[in-house]
Short mmCIF file of C-alpha atoms in Angstrom, two decimals:
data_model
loop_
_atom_site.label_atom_id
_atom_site.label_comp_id
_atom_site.label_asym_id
_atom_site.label_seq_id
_atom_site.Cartn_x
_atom_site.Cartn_y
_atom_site.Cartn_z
CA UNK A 6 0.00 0.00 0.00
CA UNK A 7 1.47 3.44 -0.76
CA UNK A 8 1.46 6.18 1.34
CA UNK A 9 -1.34 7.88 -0.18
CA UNK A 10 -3.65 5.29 0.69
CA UNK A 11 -2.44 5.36 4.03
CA UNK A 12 -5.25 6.30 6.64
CA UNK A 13 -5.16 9.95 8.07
CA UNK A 14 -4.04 9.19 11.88
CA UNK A 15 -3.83 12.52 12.77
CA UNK A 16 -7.54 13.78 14.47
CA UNK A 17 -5.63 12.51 18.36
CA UNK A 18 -3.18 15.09 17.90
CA UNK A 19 -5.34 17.56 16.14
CA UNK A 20 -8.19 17.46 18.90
CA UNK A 21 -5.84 17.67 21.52
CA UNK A 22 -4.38 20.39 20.69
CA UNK A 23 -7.83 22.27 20.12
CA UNK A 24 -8.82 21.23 23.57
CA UNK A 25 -5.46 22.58 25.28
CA UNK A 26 -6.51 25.69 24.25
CA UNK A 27 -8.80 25.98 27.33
CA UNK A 28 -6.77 26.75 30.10
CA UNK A 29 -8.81 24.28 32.71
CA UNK A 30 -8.14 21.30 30.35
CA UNK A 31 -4.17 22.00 29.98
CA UNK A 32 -3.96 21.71 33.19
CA UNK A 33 -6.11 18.58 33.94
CA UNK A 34 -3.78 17.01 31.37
CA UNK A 35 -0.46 18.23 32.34
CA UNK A 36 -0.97 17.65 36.14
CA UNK A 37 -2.30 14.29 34.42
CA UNK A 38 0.78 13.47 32.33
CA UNK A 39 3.33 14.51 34.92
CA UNK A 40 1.22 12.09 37.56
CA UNK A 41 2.10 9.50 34.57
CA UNK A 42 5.41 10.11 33.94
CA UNK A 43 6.41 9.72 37.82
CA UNK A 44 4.14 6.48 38.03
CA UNK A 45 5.56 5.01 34.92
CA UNK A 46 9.61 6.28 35.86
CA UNK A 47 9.51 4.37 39.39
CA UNK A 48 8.33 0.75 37.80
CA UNK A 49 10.68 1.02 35.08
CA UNK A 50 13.38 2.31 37.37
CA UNK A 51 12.28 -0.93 39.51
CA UNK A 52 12.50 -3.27 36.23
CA UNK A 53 15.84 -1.87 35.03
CA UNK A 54 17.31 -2.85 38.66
CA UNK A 55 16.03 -5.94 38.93
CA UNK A 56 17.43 -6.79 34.96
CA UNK A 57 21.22 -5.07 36.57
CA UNK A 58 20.75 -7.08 39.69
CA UNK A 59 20.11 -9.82 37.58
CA UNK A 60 17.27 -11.35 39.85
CA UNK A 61 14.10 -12.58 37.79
CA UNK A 62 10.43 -11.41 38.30
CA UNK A 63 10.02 -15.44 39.88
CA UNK A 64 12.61 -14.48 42.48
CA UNK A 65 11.78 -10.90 42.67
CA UNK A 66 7.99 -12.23 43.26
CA UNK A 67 9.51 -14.68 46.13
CA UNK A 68 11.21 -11.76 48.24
CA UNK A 69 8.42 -9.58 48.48
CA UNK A 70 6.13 -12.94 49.09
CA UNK A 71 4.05 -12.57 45.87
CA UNK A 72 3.27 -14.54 43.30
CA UNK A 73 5.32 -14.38 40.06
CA UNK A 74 2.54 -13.76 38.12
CA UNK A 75 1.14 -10.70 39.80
CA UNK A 76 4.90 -9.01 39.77
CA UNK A 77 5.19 -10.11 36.11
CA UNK A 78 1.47 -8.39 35.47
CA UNK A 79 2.89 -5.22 37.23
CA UNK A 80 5.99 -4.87 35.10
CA UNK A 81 3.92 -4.94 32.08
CA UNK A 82 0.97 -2.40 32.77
CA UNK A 83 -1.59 -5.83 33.31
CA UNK A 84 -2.20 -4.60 36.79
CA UNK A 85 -3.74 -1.02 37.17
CA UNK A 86 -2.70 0.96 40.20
CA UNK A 87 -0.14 -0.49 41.73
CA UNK A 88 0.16 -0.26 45.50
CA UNK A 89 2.35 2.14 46.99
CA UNK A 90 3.39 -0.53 50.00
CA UNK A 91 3.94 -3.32 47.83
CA UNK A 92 6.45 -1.04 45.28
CA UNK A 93 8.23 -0.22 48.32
CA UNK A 94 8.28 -3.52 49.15
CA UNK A 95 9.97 -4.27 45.42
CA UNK A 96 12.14 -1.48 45.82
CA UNK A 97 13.29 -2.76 49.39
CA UNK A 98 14.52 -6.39 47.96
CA UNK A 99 16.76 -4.75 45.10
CA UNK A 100 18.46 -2.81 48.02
CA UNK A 101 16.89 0.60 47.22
CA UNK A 102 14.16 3.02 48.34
CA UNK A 103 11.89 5.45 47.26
CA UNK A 104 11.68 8.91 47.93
CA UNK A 105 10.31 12.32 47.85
CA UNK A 106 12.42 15.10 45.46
CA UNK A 107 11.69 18.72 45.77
CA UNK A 108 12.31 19.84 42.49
CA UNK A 109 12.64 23.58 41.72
CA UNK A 110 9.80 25.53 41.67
CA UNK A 111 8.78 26.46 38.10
CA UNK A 112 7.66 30.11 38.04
CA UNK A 113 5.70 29.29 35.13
CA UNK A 114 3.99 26.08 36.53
CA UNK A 115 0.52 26.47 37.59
CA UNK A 116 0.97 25.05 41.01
CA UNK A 117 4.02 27.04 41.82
CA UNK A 118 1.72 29.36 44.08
CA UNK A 119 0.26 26.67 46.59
CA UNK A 120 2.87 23.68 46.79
CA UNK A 121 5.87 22.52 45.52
CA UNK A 122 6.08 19.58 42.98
CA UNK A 123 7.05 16.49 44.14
CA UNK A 124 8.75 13.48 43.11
CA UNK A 125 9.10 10.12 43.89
CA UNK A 126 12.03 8.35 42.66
CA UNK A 127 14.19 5.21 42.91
CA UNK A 128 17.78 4.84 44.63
CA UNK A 129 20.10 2.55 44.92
CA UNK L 14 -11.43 -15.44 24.15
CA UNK L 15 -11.48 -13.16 20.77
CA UNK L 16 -9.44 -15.05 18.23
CA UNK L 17 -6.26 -13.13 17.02
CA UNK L 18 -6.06 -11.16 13.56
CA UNK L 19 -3.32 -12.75 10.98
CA UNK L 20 0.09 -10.87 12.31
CA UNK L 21 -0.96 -9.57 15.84
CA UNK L 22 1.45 -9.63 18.31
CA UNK L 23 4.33 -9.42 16.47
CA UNK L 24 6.14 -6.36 17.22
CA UNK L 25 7.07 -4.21 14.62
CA UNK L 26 8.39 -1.67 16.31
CA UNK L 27 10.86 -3.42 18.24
CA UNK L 28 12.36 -5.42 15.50
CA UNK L 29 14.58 -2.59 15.22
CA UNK L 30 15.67 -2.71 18.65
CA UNK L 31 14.08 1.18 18.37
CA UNK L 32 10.63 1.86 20.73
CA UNK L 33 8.72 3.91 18.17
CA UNK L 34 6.03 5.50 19.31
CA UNK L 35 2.42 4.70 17.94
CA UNK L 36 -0.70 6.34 16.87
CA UNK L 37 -3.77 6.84 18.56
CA UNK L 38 -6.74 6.43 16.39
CA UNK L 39 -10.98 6.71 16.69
CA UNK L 40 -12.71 3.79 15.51
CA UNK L 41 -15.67 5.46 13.26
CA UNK L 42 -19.01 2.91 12.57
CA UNK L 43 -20.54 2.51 9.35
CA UNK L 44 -23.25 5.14 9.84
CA UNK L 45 -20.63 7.81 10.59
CA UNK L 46 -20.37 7.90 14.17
CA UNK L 47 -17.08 7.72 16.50
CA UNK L 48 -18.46 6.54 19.95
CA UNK L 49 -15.40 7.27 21.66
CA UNK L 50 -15.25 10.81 20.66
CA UNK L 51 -18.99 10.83 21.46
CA UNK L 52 -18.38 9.51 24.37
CA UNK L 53 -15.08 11.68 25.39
CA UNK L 54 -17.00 14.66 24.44
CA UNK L 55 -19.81 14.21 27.01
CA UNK L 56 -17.00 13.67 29.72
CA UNK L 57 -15.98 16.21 32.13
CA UNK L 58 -13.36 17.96 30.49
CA UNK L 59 -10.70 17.04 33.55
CA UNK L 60 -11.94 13.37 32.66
CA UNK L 61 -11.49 14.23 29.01
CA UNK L 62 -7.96 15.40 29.67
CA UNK L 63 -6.93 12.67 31.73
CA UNK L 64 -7.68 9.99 29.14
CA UNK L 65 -5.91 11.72 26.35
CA UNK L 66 -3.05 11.77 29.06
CA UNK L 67 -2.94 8.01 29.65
CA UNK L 68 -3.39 7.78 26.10
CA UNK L 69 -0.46 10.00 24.82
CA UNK L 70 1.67 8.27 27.81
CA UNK L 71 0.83 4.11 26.35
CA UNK L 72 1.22 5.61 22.74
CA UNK L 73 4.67 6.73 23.58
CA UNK L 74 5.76 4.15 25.45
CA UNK L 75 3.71 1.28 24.09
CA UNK L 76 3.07 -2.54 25.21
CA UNK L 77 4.32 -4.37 26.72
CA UNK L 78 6.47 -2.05 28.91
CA UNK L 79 4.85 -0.46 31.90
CA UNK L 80 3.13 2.88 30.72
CA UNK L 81 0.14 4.83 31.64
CA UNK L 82 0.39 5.44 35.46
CA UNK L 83 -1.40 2.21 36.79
CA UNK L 84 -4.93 3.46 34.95
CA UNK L 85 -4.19 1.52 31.50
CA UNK L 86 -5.04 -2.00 32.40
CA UNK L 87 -5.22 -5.54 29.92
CA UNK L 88 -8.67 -6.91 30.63
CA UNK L 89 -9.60 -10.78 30.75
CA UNK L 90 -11.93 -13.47 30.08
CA UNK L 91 -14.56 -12.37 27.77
CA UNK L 92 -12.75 -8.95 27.17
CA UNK L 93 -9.41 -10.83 26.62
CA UNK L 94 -7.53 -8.64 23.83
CA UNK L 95 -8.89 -5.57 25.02
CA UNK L 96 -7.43 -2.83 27.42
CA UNK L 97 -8.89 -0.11 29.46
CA UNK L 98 -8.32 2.87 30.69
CA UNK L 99 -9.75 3.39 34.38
CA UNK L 100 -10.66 7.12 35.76
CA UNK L 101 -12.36 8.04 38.73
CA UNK L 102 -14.87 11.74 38.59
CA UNK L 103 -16.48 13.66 40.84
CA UNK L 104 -18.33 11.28 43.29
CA UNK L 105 -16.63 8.54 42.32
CA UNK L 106 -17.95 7.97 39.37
CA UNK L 107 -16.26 5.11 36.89
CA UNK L 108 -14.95 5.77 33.86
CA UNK L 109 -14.18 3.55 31.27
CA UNK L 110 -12.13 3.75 27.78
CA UNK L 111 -12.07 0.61 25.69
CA UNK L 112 -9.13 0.15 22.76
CA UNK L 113 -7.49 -2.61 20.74
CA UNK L 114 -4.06 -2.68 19.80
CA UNK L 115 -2.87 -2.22 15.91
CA UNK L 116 0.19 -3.97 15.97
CA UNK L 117 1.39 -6.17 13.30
CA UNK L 118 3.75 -6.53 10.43
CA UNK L 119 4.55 -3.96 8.20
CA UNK L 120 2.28 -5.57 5.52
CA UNK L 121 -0.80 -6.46 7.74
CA UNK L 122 -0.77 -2.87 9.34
CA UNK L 123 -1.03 -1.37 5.81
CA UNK L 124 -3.62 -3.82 4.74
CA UNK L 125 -5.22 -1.95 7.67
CA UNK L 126 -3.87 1.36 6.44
CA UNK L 127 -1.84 2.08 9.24
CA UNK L 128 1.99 3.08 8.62
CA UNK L 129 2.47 1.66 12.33
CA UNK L 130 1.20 0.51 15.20
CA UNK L 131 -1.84 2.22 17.05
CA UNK L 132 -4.32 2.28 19.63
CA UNK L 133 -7.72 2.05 18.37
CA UNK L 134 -10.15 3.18 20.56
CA UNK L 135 -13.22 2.26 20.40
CA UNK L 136 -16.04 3.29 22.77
CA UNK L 137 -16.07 4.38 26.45
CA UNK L 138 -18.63 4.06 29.22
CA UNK L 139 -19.63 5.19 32.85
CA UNK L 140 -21.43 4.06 36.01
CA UNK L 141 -21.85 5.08 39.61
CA UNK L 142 -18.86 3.71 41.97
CA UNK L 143 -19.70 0.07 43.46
CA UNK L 144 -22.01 -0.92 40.26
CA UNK L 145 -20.92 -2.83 37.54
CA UNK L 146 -21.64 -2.63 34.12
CA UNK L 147 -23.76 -5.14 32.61
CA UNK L 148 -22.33 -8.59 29.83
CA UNK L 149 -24.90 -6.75 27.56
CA UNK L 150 -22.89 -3.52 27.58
CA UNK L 151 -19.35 -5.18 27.55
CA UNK L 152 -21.15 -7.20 24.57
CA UNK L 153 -21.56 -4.24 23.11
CA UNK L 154 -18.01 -2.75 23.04
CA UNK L 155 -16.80 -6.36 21.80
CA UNK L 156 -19.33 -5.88 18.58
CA UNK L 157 -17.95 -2.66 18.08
CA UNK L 158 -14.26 -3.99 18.27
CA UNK L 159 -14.99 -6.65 15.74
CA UNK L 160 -17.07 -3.93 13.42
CA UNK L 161 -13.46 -2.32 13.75
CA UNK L 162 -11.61 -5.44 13.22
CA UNK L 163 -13.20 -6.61 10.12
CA UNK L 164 -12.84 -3.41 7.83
CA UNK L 165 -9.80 -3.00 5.66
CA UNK L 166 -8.58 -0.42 5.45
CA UNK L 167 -9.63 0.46 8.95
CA UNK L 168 -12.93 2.77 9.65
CA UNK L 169 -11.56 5.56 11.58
CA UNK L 170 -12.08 9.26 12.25
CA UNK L 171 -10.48 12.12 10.66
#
């Protein structure tokens, strides 16, 4: 098939952008997205230690006292909010711990006049 | 459990070694409509937001790596092949955004008229916290899906 007879994928993009345009909605979504982004960054971190560390999900599973399956559904988004005990749990058995970042406040950011963002992260 | 379309599962984009990121796209019946957006349109407009969020966040980082904050979820049994996206409104309320992965070889993805993979999305429902929604309504996403699985080139908004 050539490219002309490729489907136009683009409406996503297109209504997004129409919708950021109300200030109310940006902000749902980027509050939304950076909520994301910090969920998604600690599992991953969490998966990319445990491949370093060499231990497998099975083993991974056994330390925290879950079943392999469940840890294996986690690292692969089959399991919907994961529990904030149980990733410290994970985090605990590669020999690291989670914590709370200040970062810089943003004068631009919309929450930069009531609190400071903050952000969970991963160390060794 | 759905049976599987001729070159699902095979993934395209990591052939390369490269995680490309995919396309998001609005499965559109044969009378015109585009349930999803119908359906996205009638949300609150933080709910609204939040789903294109989750959305933009799997699309960039797609299966089967952890993406989407915990709210993108694979569902089972009768919905097996299907994924949600879970939100929570005002009171509680449940909302629900049902899609279908496009991912395939290069050939059967332009059979479908896709130059890569996707998420199709398909319709989206809600319903007061503690109910559940009913086989006839899930029954009805899964007709949709296949309505969206059995056109070539894909059905989709523009």
């Amino acid at each position: 098939m050539s490219d002309s007879t490729m489907l136009d994928v683009s409406l996503h993009e297109r209504r997004r952008a129409r919708r950021m345009e109300d200030p109310a909605y940006r902000l749902a979504y980027e509050r939304a997205a950076r909520e994301i982004a910090q969920t998604d960054a600690v599992i991953r971190d969490l998966d990319s230690l445990r491949v370093d560390l060499g231990i497998s999900k099975a083993e991974l599973a056994r330390r925290v006292n879950r079943n392999a399956s469940s840890i294996r559904r986690l690292f692969t988004a089959r399991r919907v909010h994961p529990e904030l005990p149980l990733i410290a749990a994970l985090a605990d058995a590669l020999g690291a711990e989670l914590r709370v970042v200040r970062l810089p406040l943003d004068a631009d950011s919309p929450i930069a006049d009531n609190t400071q963002r903050r952000r969970a992260a991963v160390t060794p | 459990m759905p049976s599987k379309e001729p070159g699902d599962d095979v993934a395209t984009d990591r052939d390369s070694g490269r995680l490309l990121p995919w396309d998001v796209v609005y499965f559109k019946t044969l009378d015109g409509r585009v349930p999803a957006l119908e359906f996205l349109d009638a949300c609150p407009g933080k709910i609204d937001a939040e789903f294109a969020a989750v959305l933009d966040a799997v699309a960039a980082t797609p299966p089967p790596r952890f993406s989407g904050g915990g709210k993108w979820e694979a569902m089972h049994d009768a919905m097996g092949g299907w994924y949600e996206i879970r939100l929570t409104g005002r009171g509680r309320e449940q909302f629900r955004l049902f899609c279908l992965l496009e991912n395939a070889t290069p050939g059967e993805l332009a059979r479908r008229g896709l130059e890569r993979p996707a998420i199709a999305v398909i319709n989206g429902m809600c319903k007061p916290w503690r109910t559940t929604f009913a086989e006839r309504d899930y029954r009805r996403v899964r007709e949709l899906g296949d309505e969206h699985k059995r056109s070539y080139p894909r059905r989709i908004a523009t």
